[in-house]
PDB file of C-alpha atoms in Angstrom:
ATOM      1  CA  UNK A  25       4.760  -8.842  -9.440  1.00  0.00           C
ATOM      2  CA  UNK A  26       1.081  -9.849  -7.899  1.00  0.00           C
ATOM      3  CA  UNK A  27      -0.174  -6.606  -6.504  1.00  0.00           C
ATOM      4  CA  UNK A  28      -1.833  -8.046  -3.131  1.00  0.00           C
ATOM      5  CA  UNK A  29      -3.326  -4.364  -1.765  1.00  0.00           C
ATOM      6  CA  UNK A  30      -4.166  -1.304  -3.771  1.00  0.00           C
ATOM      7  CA  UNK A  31      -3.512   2.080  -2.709  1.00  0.00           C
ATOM      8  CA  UNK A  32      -5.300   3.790  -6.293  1.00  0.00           C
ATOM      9  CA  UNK A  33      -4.197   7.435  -7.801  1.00  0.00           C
ATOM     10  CA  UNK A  34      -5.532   9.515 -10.546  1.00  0.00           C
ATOM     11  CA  UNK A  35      -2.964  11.741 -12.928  1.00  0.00           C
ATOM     12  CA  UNK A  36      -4.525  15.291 -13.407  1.00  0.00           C
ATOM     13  CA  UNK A  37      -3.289  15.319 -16.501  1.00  0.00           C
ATOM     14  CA  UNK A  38      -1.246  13.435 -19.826  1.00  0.00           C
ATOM     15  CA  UNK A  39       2.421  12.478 -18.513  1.00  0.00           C
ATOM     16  CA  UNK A  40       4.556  10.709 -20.662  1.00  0.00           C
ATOM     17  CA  UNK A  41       7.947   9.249 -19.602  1.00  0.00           C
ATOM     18  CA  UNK A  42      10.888   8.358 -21.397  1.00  0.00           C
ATOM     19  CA  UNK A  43      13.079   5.937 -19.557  1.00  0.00           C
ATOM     20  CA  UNK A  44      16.681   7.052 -19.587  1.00  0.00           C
ATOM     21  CA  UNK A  45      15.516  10.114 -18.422  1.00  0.00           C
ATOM     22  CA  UNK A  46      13.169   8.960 -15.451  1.00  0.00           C
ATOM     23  CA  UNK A  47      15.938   6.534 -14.741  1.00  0.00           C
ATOM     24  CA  UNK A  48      18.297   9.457 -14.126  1.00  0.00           C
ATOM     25  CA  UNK A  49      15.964  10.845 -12.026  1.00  0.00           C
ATOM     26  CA  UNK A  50      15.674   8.090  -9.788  1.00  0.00           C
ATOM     27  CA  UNK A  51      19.078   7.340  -9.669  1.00  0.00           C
ATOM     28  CA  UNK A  52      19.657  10.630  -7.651  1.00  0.00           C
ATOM     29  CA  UNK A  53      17.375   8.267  -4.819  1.00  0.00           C
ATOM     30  CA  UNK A  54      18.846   5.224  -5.130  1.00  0.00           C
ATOM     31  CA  UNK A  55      18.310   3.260  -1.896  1.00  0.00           C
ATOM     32  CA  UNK A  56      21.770   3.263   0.339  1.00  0.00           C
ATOM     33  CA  UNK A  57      22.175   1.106   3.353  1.00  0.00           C
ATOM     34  CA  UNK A  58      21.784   2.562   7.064  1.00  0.00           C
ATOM     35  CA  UNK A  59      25.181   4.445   8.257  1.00  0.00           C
ATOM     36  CA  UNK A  60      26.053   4.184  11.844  1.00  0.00           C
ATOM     37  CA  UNK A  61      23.817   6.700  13.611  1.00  0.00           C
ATOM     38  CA  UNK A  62      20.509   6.204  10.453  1.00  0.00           C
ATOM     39  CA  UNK A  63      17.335   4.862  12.314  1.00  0.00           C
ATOM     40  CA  UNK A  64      15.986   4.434   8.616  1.00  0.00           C
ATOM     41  CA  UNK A  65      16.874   4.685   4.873  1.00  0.00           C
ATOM     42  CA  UNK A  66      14.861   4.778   2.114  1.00  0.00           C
ATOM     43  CA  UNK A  67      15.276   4.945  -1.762  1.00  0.00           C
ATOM     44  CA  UNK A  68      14.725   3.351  -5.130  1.00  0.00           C
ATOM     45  CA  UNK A  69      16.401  -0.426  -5.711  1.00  0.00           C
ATOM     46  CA  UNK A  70      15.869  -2.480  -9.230  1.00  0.00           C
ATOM     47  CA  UNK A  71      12.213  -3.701  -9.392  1.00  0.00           C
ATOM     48  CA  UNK A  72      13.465  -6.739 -10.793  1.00  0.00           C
ATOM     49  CA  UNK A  73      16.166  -7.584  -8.104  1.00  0.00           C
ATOM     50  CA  UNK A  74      19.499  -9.739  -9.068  1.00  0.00           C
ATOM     51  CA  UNK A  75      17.109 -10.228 -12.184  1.00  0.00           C
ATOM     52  CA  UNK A  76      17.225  -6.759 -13.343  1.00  0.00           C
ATOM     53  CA  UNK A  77      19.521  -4.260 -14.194  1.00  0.00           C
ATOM     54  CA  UNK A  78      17.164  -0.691 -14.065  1.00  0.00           C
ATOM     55  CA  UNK A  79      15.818   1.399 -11.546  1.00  0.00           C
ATOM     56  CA  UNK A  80      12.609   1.092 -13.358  1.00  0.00           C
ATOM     57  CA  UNK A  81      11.251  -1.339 -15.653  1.00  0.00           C
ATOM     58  CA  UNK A  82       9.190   0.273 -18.583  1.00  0.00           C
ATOM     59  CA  UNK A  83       6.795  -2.366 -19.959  1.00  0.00           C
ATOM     60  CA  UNK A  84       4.698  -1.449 -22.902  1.00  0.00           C
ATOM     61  CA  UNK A  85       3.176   2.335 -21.530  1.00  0.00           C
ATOM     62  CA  UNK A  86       3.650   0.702 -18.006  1.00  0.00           C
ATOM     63  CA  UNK A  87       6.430   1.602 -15.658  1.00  0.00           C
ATOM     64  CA  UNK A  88       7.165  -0.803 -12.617  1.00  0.00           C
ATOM     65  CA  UNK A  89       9.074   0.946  -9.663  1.00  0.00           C
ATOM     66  CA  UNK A  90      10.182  -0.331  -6.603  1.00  0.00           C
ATOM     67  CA  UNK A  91      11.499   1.594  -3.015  1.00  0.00           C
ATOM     68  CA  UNK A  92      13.544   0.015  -0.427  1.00  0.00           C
ATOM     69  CA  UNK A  93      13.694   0.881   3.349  1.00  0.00           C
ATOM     70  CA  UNK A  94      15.754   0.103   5.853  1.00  0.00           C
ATOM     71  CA  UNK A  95      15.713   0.759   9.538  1.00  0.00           C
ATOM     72  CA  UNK A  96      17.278  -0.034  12.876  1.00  0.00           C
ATOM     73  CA  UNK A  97      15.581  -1.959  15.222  1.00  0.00           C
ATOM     74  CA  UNK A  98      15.912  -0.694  18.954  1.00  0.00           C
ATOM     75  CA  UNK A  99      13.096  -2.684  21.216  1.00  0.00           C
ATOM     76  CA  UNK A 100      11.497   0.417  22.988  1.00  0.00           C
ATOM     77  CA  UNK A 101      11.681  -2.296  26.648  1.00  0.00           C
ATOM     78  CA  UNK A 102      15.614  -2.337  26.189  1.00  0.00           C
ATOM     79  CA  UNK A 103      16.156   1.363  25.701  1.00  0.00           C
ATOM     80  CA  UNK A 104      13.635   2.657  28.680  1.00  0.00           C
ATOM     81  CA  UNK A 105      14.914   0.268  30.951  1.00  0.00           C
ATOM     82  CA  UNK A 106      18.620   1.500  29.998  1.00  0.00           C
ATOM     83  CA  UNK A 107      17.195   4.968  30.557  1.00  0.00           C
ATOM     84  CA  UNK A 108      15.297   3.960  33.657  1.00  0.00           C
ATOM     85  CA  UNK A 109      18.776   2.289  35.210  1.00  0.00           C
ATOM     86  CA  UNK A 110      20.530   5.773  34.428  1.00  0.00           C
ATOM     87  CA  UNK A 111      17.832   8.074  36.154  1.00  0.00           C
ATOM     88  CA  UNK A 112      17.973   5.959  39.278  1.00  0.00           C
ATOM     89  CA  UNK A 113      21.635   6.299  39.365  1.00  0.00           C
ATOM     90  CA  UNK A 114      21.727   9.803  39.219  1.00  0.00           C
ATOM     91  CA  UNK A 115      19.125  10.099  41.270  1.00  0.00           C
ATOM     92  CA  UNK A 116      20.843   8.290  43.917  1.00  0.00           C
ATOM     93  CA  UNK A 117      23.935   9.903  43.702  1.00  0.00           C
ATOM     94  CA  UNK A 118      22.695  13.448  43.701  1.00  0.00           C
ATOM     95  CA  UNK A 119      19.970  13.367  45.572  1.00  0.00           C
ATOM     96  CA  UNK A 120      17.058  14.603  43.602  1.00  0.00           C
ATOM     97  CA  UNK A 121      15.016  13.961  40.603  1.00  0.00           C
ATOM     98  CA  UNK A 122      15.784  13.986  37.011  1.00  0.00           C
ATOM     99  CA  UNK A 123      13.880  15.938  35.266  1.00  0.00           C
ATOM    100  CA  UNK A 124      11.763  15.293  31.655  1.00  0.00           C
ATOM    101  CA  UNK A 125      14.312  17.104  29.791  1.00  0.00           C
ATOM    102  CA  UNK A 126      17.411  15.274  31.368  1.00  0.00           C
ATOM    103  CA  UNK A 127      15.734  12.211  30.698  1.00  0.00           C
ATOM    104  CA  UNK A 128      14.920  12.876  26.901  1.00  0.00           C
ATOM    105  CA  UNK A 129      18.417  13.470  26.591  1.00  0.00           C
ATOM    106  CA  UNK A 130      19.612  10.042  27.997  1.00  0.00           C
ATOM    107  CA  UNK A 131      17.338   8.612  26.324  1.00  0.00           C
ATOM    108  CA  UNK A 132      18.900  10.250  22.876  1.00  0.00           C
ATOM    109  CA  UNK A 133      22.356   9.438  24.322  1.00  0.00           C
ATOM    110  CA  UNK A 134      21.720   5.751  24.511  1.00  0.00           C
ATOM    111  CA  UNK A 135      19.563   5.824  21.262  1.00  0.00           C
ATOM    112  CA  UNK A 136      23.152   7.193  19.632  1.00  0.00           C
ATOM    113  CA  UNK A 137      25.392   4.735  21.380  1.00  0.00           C
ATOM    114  CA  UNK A 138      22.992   1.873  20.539  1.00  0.00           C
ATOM    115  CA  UNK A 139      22.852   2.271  16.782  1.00  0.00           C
ATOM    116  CA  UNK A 140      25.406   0.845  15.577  1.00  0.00           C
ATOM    117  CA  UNK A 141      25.415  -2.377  16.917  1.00  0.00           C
ATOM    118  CA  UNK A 142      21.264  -2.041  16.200  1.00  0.00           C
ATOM    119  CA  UNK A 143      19.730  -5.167  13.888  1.00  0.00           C
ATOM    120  CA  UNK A 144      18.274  -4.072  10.769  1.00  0.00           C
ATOM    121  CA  UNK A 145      15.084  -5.351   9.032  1.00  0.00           C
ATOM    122  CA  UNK A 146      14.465  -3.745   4.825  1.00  0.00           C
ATOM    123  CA  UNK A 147      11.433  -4.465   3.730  1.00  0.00           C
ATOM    124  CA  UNK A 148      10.208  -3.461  -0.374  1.00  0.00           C
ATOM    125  CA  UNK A 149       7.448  -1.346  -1.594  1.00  0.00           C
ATOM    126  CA  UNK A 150       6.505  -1.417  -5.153  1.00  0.00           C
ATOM    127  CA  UNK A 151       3.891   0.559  -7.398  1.00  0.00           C
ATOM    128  CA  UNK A 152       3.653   0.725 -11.014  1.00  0.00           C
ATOM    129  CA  UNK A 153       2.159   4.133 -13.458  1.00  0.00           C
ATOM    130  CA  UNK A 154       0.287   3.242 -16.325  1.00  0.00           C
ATOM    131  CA  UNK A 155       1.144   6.393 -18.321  1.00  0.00           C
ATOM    132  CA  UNK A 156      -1.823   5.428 -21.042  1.00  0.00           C
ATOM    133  CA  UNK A 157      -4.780   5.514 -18.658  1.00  0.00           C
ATOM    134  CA  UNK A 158      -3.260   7.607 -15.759  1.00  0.00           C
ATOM    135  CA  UNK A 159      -3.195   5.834 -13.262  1.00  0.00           C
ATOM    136  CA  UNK A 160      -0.493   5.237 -10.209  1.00  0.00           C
ATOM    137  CA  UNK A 161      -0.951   2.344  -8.054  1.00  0.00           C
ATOM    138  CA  UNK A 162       0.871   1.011  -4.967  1.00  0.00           C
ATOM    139  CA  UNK A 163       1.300  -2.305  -3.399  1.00  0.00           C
ATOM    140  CA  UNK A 164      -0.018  -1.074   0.222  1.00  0.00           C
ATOM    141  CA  UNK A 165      -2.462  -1.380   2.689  1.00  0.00           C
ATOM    142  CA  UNK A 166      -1.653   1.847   4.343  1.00  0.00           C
ATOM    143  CA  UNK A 167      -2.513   5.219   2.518  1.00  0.00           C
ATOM    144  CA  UNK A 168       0.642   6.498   4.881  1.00  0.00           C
ATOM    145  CA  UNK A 169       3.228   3.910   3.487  1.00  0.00           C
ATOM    146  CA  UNK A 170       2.016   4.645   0.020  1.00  0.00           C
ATOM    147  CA  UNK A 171       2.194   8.573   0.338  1.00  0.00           C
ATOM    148  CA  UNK A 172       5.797   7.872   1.531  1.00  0.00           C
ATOM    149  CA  UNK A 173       6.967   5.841  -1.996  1.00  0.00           C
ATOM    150  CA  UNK A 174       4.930   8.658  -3.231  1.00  0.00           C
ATOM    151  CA  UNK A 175       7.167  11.398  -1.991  1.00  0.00           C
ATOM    152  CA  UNK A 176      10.118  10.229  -2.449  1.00  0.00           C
ATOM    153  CA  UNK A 177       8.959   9.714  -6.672  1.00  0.00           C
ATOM    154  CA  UNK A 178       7.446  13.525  -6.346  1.00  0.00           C
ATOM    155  CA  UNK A 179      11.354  13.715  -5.220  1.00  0.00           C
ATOM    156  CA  UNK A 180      13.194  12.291  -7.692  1.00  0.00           C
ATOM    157  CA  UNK A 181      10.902  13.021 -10.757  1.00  0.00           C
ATOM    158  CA  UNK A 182      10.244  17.256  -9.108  1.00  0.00           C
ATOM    159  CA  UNK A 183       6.721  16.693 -10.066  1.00  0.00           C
ATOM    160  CA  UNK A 184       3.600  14.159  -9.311  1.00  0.00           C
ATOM    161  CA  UNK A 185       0.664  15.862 -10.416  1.00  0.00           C
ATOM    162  CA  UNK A 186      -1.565  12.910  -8.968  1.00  0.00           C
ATOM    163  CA  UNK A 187      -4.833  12.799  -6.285  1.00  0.00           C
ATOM    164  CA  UNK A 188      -6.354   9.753  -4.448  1.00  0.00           C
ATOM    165  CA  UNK A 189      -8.314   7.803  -7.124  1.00  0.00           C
ATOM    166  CA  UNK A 190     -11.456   7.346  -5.131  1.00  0.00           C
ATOM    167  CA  UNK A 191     -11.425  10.639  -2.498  1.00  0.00           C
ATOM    168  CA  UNK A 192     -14.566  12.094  -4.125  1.00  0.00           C
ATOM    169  CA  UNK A 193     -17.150   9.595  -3.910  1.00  0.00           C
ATOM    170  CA  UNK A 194     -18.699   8.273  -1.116  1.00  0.00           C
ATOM    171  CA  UNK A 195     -18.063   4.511  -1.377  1.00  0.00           C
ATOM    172  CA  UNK A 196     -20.346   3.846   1.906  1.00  0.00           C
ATOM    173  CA  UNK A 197     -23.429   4.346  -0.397  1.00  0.00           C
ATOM    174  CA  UNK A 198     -22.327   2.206  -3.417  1.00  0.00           C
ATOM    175  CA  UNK A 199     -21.356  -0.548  -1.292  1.00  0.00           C
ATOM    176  CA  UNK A 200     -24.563  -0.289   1.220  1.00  0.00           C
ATOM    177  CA  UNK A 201     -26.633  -0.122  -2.110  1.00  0.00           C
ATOM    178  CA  UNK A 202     -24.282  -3.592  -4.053  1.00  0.00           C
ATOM    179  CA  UNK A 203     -25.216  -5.321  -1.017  1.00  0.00           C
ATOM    180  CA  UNK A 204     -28.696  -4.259   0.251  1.00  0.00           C
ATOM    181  CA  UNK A 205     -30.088  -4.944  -3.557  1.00  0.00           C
ATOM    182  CA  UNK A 206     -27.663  -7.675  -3.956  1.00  0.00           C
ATOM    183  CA  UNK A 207     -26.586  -6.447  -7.381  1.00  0.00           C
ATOM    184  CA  UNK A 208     -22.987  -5.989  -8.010  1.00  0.00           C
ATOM    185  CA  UNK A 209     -22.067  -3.777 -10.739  1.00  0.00           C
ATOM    186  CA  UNK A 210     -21.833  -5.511 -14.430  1.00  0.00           C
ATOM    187  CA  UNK A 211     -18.795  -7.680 -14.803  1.00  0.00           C
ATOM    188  CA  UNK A 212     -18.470  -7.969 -10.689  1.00  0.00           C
ATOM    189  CA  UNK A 213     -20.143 -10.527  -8.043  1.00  0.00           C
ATOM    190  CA  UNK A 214     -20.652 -10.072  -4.223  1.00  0.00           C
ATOM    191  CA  UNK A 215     -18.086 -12.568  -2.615  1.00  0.00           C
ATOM    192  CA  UNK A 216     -18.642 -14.003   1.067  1.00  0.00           C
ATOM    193  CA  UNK A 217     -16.606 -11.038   3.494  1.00  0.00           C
ATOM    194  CA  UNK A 218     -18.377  -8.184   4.570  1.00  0.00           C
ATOM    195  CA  UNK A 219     -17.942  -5.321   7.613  1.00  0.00           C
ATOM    196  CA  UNK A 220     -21.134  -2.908   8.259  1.00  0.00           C
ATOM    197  CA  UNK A 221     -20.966  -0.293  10.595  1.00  0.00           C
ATOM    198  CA  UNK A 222     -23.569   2.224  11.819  1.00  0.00           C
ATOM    199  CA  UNK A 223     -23.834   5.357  10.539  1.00  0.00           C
ATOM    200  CA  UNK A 224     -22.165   7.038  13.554  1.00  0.00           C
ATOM    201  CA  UNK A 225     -18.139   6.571  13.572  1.00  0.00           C
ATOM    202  CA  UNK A 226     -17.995   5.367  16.964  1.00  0.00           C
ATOM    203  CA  UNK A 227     -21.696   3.030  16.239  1.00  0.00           C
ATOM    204  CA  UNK A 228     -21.641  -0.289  16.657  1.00  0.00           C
ATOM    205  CA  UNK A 229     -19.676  -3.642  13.798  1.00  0.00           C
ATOM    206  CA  UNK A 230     -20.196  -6.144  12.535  1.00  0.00           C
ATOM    207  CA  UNK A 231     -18.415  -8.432  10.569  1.00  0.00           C
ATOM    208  CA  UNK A 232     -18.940 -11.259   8.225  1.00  0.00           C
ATOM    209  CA  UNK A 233     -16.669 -13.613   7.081  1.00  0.00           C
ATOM    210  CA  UNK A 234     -17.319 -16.647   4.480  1.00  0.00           C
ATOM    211  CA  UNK A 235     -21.073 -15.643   5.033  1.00  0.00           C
ATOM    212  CA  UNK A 236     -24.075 -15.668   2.111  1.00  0.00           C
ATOM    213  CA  UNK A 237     -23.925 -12.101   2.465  1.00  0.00           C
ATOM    214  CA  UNK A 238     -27.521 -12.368   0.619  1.00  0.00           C
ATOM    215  CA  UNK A 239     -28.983 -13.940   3.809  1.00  0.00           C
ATOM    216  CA  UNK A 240     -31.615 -12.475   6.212  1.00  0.00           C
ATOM    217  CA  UNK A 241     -29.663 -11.737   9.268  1.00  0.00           C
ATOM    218  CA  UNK A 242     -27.631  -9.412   6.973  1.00  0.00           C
ATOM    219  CA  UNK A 243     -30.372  -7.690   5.152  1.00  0.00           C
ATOM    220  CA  UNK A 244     -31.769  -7.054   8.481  1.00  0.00           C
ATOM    221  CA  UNK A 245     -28.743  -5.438   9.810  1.00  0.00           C
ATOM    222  CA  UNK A 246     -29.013  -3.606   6.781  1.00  0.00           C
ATOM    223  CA  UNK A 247     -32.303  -1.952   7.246  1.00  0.00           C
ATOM    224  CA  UNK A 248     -31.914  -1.265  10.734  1.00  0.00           C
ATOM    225  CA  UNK A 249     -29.520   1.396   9.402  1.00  0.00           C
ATOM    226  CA  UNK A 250     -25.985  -0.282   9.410  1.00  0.00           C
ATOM    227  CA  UNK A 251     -23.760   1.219   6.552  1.00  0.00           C
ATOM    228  CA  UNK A 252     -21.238  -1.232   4.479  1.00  0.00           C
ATOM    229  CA  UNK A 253     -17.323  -0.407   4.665  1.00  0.00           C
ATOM    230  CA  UNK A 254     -15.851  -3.814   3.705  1.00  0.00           C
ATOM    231  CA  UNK A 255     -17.187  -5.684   0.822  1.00  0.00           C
ATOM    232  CA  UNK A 256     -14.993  -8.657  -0.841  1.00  0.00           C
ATOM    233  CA  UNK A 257     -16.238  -8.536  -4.827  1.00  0.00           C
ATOM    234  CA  UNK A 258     -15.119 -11.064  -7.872  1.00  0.00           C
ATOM    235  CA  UNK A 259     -14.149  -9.263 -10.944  1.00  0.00           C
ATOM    236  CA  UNK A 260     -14.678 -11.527 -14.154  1.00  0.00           C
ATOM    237  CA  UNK A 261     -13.923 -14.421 -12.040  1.00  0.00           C
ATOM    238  CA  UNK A 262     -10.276 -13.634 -12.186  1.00  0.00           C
ATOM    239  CA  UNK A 263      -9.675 -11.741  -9.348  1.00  0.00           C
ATOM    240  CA  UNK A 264     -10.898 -11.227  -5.943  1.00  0.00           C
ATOM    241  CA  UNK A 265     -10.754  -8.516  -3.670  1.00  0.00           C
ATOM    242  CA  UNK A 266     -12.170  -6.475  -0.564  1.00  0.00           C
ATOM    243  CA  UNK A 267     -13.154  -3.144  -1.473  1.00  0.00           C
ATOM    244  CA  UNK A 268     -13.252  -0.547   1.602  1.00  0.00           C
ATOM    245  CA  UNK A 269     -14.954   2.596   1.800  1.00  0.00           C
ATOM    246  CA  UNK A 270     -11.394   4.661   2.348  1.00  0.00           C
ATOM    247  CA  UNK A 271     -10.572   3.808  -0.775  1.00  0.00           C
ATOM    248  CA  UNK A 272      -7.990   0.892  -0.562  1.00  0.00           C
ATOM    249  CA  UNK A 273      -8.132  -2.300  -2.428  1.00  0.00           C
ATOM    250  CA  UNK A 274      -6.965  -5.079   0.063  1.00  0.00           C
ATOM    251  CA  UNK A 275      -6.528  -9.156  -0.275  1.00  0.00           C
ATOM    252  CA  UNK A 276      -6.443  -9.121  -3.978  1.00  0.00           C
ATOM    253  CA  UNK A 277      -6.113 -12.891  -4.984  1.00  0.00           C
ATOM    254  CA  UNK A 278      -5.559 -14.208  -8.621  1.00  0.00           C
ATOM    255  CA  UNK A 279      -7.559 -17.142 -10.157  1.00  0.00           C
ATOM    256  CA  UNK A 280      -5.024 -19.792 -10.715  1.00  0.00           C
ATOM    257  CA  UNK A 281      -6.254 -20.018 -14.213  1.00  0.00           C
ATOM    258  CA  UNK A 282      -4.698 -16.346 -14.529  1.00  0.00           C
ATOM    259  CA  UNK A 283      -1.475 -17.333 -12.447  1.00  0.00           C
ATOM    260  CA  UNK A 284      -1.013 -20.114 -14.653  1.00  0.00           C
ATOM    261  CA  UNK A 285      -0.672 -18.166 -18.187  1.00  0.00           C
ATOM    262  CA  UNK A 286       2.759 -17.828 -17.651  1.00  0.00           C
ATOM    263  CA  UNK A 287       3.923 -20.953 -16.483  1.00  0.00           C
ATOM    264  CA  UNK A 288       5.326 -22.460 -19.228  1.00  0.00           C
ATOM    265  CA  UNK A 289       8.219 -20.036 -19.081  1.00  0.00           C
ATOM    266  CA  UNK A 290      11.006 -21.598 -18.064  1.00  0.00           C
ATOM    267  CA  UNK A 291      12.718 -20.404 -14.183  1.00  0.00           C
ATOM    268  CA  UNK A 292      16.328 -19.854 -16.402  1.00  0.00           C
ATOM    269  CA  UNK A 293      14.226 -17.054 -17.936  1.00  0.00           C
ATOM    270  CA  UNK A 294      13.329 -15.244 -14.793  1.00  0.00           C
ATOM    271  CA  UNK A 295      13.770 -12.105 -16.251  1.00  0.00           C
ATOM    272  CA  UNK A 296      11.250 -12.600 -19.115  1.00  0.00           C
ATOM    273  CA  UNK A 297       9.231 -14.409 -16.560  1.00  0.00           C
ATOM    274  CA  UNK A 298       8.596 -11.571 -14.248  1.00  0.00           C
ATOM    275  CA  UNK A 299       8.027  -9.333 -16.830  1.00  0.00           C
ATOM    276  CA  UNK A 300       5.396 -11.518 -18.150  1.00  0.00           C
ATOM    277  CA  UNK A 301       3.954 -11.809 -14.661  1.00  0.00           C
ATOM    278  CA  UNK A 302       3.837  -8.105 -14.420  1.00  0.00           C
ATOM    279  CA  UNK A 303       2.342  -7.418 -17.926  1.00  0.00           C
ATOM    280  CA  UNK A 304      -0.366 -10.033 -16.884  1.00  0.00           C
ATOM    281  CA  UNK A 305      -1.194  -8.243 -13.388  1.00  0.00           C
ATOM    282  CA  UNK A 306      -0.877  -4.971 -14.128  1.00  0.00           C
ATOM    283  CA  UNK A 307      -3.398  -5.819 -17.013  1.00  0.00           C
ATOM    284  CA  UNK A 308      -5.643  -7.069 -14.997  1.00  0.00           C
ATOM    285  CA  UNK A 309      -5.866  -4.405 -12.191  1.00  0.00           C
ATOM    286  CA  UNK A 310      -5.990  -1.614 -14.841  1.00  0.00           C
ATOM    287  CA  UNK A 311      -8.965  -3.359 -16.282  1.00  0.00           C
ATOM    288  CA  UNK A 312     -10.604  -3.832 -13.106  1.00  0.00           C
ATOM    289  CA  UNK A 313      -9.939   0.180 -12.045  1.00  0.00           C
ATOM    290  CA  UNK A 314     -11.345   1.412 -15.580  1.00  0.00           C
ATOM    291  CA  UNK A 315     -14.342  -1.265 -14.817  1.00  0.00           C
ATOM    292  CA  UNK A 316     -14.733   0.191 -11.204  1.00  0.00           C
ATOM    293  CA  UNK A 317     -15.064   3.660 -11.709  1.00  0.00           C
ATOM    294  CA  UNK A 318     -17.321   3.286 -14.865  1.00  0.00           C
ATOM    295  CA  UNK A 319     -19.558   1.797 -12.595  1.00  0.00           C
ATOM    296  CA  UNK A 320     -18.858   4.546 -10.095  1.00  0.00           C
ATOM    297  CA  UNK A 321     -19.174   7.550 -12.758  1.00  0.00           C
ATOM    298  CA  UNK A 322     -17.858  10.729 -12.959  1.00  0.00           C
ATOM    299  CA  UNK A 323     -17.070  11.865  -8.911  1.00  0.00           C
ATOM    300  CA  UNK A 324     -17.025  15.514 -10.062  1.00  0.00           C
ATOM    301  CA  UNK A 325     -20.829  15.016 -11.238  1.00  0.00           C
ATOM    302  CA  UNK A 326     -21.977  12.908  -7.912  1.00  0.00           C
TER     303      UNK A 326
END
């Protein structure tokens, strides 16, 4: 239940769910495995695993969900050179070439055949909505993996009123100004990780890592022009992170002080204990969003 990347959205306005109803509504999702000819599934398994028994898990005004995907796994090498033996043969035997379209279709015709003896890999995608503060955020580093557990909730629930929680301000200038003054914002401290780019998209990087990010050669990289689009912050000295200009919240790490709360509770109670776990991070990150974007103000008055 430790959130590890952040893919932030906003509500545009008050939503309040009641549970046996959004758990009908994701139970016309629910995650089925691959049939014989599915590259990929996708749908909505328990949060909680053999631990749980709900689609979603409603904690407090806090609802953890969690998506499951499945694909087949066809190595691209094996299927062209399948295809590749087929056009030669046909090739040979009828003496001329095989055209792009004939070759699409062998390629489909092996893609079929192949499928179901294909492996299969599932991997688990999890976001939680804090109904109180509006907020929706995903366990992703990719703004395209996140959009897809958002679509499929915008599915299930016929309505997600939500935008990106960061899309209208222009985090290049908050970072560039955190680092060039060396003044985080109250309640946050500059970590060691940084990434500055110039100003033009295809300019020139550079990157830091486990660097005093308050030291000359930086500053001078600084006012020669470079823009920041990676900076790792502390937030209350409970939880790291790297902060990028799209947006995303990546590497978030957990003092162990924090991790430790809960460790009294014993591993025959996993149930409580992931719950507690998740009541504890979810905390946490919603404290450190609402700290964020006071900092940031209001983007509709930047």
């Amino acid at each position: 239940m430790w959130f590890s990347n952040l893919i932030c959205y906003r509500f545009k306005q008050d939503i309040s769910y009641q549970q046996d109803d959004f758990e009908k509504a994701l139970e016309q999702d629910v995650f089925r495995p691959c049939g014989s000819q599915d590259m990929h599934t996708f749908g909505w398994t328990k949060p909680f695993g053999k631990h749980g028994q709900m689609l979603s898990h409603f904690s407090q005004s806090t609802v953890l969900v969690c998506a499951k995907r499945e694909e087949k796994v066809l190595p691209p090498a094996v299927v062209n050179e399948m295809v590749q033996e087929k056009v030669d043969h046909l090739e040979a035997e009828e003496n001329r070439r095989v055209s792009k379209k004939e070759k699409d279709e062998l390629k489909e015709n092996i893609l079929h055949s192949l499928l179901p003896q294909a492996f299969k890999k599932s991997s688990l995608q999890f976001a939680f909505i804090d109904m109180e503060n509006g907020w929706v955020v995903v366990n992703s580093a990719s703004f395209n993996k996140a959009e897809e557990l958002l679509a499929l909730l915008r599915k299930s629930l016929g309505t997600l009123p939500v935008v990106p929680a960061f899309a209208n301000y222009d985090l290049d200038l908050f970072l560039t100004s955190w680092l060039k003054e060396f003044n985080a914002p109250e309640g946050f401290a500059i970590g060691l990780d940084a990434e500055l780019q110039e100003q033009d998209d295809n300019g020139a990087q550079v990157k830091f890592k486990g660097h005093d990010l308050s030291s000359d050669e930086v500053k001078n990289h600084l006012d020669n022009g470079k823009e920041v689009t990676k900076l790792a912050l502390e937030y209350q000295e409970r939880v790291k992170f790297l902060l990028q200009n799209d947006g995303s919240i990546k590497r978030v790490s957990y003092a162990d002080t924090l991790k430790e709360e809960n460790a009294d509770i014993p591993k025959e109670d996993m149930a409580v204990k992931l719950d507690a776990d998740f009541i504890l991070a979810s905390e946490e990150i919603k404290q450190l969003l609402d700290a964020l974007t006071n900092q940031l103000g209001d983007a509709e008055d930047l």
